[in-house]
Coordinates of C-alpha atoms in Angstrom, one line a residue:
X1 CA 107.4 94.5 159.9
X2 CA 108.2 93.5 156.5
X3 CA 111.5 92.9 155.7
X4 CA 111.2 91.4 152.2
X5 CA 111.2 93.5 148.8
X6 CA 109.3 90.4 147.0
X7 CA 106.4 90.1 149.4
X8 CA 103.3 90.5 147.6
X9 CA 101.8 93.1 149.4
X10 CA 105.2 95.2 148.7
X11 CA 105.2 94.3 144.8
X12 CA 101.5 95.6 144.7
X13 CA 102.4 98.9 145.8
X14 CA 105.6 98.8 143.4
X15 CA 103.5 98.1 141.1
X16 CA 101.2 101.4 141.1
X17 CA 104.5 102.7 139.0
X18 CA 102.9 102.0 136.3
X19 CA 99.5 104.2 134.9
X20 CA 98.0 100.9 134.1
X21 CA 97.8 99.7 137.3
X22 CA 96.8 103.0 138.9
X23 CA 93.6 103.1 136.4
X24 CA 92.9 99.4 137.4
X25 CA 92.9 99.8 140.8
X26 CA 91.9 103.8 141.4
X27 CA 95.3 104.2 143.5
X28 CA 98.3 105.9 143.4
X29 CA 101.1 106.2 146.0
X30 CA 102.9 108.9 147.4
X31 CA 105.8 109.6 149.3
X32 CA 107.3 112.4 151.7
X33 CA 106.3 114.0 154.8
X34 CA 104.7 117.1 153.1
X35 CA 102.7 114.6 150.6
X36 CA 101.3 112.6 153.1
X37 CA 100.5 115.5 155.4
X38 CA 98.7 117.5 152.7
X39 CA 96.7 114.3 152.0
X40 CA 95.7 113.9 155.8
X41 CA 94.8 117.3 155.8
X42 CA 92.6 117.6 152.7
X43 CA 90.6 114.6 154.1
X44 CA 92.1 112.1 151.3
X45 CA 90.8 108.8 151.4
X46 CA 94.2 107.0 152.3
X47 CA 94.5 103.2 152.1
X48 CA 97.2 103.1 154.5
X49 CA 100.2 104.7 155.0
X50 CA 103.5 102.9 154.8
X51 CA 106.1 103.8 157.7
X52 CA 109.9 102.8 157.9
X53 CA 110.9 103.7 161.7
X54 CA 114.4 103.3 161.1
X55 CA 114.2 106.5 158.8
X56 CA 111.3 108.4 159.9
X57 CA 113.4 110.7 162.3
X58 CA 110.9 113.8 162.2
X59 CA 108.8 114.0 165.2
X60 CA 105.7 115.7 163.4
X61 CA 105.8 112.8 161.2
X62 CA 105.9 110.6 164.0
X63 CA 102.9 111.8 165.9
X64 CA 101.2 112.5 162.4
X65 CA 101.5 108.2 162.0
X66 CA 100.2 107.9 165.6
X67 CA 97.2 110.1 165.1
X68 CA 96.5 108.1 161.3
X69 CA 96.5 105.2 163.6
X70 CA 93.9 106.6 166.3
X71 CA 91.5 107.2 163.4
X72 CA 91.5 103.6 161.8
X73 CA 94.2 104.1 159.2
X74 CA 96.1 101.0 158.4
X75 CA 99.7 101.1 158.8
X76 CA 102.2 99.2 157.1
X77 CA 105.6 98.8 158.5
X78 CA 109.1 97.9 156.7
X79 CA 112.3 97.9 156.7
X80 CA 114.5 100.7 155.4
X81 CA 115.9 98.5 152.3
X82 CA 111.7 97.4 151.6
X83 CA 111.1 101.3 151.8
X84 CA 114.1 102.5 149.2
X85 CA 112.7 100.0 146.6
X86 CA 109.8 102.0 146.7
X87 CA 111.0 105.2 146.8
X88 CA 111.9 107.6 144.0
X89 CA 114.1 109.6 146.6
X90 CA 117.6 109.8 147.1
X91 CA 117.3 110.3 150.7
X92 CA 113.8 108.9 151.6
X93 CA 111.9 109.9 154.8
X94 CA 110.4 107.3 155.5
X95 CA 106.9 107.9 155.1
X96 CA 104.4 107.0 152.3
X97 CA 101.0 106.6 151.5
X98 CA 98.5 104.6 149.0
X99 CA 95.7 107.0 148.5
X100 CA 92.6 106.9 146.2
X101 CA 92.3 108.8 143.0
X102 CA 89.5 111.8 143.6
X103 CA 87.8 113.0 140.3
X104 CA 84.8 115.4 139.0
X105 CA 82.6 115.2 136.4
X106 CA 82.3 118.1 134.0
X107 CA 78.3 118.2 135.5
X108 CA 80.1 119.3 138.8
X109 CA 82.0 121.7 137.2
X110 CA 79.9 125.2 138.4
X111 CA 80.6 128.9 137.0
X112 CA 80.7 130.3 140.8
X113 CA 83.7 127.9 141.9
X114 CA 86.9 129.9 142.8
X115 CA 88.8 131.9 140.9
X116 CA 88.6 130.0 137.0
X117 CA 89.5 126.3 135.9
X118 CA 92.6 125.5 133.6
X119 CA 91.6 122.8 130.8
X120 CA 94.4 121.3 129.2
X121 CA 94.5 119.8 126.0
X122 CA 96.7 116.8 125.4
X123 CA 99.2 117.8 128.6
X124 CA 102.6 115.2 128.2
X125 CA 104.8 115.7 130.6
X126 CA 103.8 114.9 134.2
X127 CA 105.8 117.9 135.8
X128 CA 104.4 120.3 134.1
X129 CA 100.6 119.1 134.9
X130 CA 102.2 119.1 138.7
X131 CA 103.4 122.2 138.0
X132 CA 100.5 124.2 137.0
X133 CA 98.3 122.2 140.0
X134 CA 100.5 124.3 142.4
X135 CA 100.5 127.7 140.5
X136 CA 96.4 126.9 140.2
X137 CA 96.3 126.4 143.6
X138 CA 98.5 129.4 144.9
X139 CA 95.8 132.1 142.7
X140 CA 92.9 130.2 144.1
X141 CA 91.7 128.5 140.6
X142 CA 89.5 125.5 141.4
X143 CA 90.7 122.7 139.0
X144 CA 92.0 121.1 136.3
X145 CA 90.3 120.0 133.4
X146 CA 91.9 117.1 131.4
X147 CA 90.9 116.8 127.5
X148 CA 92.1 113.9 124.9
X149 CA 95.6 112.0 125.9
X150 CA 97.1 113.3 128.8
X151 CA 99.5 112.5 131.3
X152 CA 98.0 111.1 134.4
X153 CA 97.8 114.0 137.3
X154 CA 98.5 110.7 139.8
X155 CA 101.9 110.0 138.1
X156 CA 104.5 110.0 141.2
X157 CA 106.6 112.7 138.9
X158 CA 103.0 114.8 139.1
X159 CA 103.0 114.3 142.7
X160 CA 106.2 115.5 143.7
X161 CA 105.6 118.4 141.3
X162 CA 102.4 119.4 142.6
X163 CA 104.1 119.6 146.0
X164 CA 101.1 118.6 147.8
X165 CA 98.5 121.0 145.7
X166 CA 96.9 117.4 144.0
X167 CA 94.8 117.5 147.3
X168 CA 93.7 120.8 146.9
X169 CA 93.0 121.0 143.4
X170 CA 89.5 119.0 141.4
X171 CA 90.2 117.4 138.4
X172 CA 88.3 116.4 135.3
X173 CA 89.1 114.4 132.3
X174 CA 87.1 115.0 129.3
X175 CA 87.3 113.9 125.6
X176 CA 87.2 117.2 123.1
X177 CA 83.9 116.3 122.1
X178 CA 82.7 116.1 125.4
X179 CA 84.2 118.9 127.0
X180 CA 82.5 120.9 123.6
X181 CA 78.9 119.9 124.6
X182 CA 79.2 120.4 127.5
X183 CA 80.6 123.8 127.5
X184 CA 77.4 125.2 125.2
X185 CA 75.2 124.8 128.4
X186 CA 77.9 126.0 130.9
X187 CA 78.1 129.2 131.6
X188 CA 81.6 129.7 131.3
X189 CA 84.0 132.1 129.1
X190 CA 86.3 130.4 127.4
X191 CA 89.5 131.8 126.6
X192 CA 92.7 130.2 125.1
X193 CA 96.0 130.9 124.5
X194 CA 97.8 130.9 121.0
X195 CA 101.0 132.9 120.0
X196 CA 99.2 134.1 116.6
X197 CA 96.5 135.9 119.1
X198 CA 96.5 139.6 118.3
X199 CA 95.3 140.2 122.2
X200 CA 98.3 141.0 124.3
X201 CA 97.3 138.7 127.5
X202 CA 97.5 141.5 129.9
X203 CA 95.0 144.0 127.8
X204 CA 92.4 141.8 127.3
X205 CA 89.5 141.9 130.1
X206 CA 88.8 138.3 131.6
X207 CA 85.3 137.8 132.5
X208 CA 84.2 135.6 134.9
X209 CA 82.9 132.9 134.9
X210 CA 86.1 131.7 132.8
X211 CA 87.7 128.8 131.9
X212 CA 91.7 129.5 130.5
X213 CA 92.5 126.9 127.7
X214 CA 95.9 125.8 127.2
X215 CA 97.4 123.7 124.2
X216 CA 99.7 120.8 123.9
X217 CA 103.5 121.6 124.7
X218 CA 104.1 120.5 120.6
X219 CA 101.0 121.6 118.8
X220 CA 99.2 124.2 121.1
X221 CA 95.1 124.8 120.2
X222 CA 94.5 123.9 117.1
X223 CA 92.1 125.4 114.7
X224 CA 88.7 124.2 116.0
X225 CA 89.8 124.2 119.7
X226 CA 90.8 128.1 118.9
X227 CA 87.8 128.9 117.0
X228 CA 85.6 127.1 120.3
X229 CA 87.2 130.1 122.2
X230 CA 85.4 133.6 122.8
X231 CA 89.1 135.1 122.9
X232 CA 92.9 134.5 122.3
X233 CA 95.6 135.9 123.8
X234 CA 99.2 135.8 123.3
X235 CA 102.7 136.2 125.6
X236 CA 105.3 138.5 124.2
X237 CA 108.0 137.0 123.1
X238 CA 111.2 138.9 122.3
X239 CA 114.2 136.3 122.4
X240 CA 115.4 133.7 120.2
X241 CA 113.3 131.2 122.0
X242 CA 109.2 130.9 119.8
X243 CA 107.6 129.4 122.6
X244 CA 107.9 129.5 126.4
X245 CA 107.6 126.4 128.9
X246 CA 103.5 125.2 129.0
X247 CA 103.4 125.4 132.8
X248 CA 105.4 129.2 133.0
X249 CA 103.1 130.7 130.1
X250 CA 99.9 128.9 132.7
X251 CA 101.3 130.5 135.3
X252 CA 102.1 134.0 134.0
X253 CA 98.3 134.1 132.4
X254 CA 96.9 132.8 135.7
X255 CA 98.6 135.6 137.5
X256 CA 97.3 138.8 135.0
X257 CA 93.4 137.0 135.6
X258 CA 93.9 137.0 139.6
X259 CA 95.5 140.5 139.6
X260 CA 92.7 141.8 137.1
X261 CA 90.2 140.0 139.8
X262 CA 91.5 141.3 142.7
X263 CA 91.8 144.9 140.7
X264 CA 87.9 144.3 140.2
X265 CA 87.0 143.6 144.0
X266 CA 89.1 146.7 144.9
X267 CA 87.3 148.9 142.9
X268 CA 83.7 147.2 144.4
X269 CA 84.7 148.2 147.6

């Protein structure tokens, strides 16, 4: 058992804090019971899970380390103080994992995948992104696809946002101009959001295969991205407040596209 805050091994894993280090190695870490079970279930490729047994009280967490073991997972065990200095929790659990990053190219991005992708242009802030992975995962969309500077889906904030839906969700990063090309030759309907759209969101009819396109928190789409779009639609907005939250307005547009496609399957039957 380690006991030590400073051993190397310890400060390596610290150390995937930091985006830099997660994009050197193609790690990330994650902590909780429900994190690290999602990841066992989706078939994650974990590096080894990091156990504290003076805190892990739960007894599903304690067979789910033994059955890690059975299969050839390494286990790492420390003391309670080694675990808090790698926790973000107030109360931790005493169960982690260091897991390795899963992408997809735009190439295996196909038109008969689930219910729609989200792309997201210039994303900031990490709970949001985590945000939108779960509301993406509850209406059965397939991905996310990341264009320009965003924040990094493997960002322990994202993480614990995403509430274990990082497993279940692809993801892409793109540049503009890439994600441009390639979308010519894809198959896809492109629609984004912008609050000068003269389409209320829930009249317009989304065709699949689709693609939604959501803006920045600050700027939104901006001209070109908007004019790359067959159609825009807009939220109403009838407060004082111009804009609503990134991941909500995702989340409400996600929900009018799965009840229009399960409107769709109803009248097929």
């Amino acid at each position: 058992m380690l006991t030590s805050r400073n051993n190397p091994m310890i400060k390596q894993i610290r150390a995937l804090r930091q985006r830099r280090e997660r994009e050197a190695t193609g790690l990330f870490f994650i902590e909780g019971i429900r994190n690290v079970t999602e990841a066992t279930q989706a078939n994650a490729a974990i590096e080894q899970l990091i156990v504290a047994p003076e805190l892990l009280r739960s007894q599903f967490a304690q067979e789910l380390v033994v059955q890690q073991r059975q299969q050839g997972i390494t286990i790492l065990e420390v003391s309670g103080e080694v675990f808090a200095s790698l926790s973000s929790k107030d109360g931790p659990q005493g169960l982690a994992a260091v897991v390795q990053q899963q992408w997809s190219s735009l190439a295996e991005v196909r038109p008969e995948q689930g219910l729609c992708w989200i792309a997201l242009n210039a994303i900031s802030d990490p709970g949001n992104l985590g945000t939108i992975l779960r509301t993406g995962d509850a209406v059965g969309a397939t991905g996310v696809i990341l264009l320009g500077d965003c924040t990094d889906p493997y960002d322990p904030a994202t993480a614990r946002a995403s509430m274990g839906t990082l497993f279940s969700q692809r993801l892409v990063k793109a540049t503009w101009a890439e994600f441009r090309q390639w979308l010519g030759q894809s198959g896809f309907n492109l629609v984004g959001a912008a609050d000068s759209a003269s389409s209320h969101y829930r009249s317009y009819r989304y065709l699949q295969p689709l693609i939604l396109l959501m803006g920045s928190e600050r700027e939104g789409l901006d001209a070109e991205q908007q004019a790359q779009c067959q159609a825009l639609v807009s939220l109403p907005m009838r407060g004082q407040a111009d804009s609503l939250n990134l991941a909500v307005a995702t989340g409400v547009l996600l929900y009018e596209i799965l009840a229009q496609a399960d409107q769709a399957a109803a009248n097929k039957a």
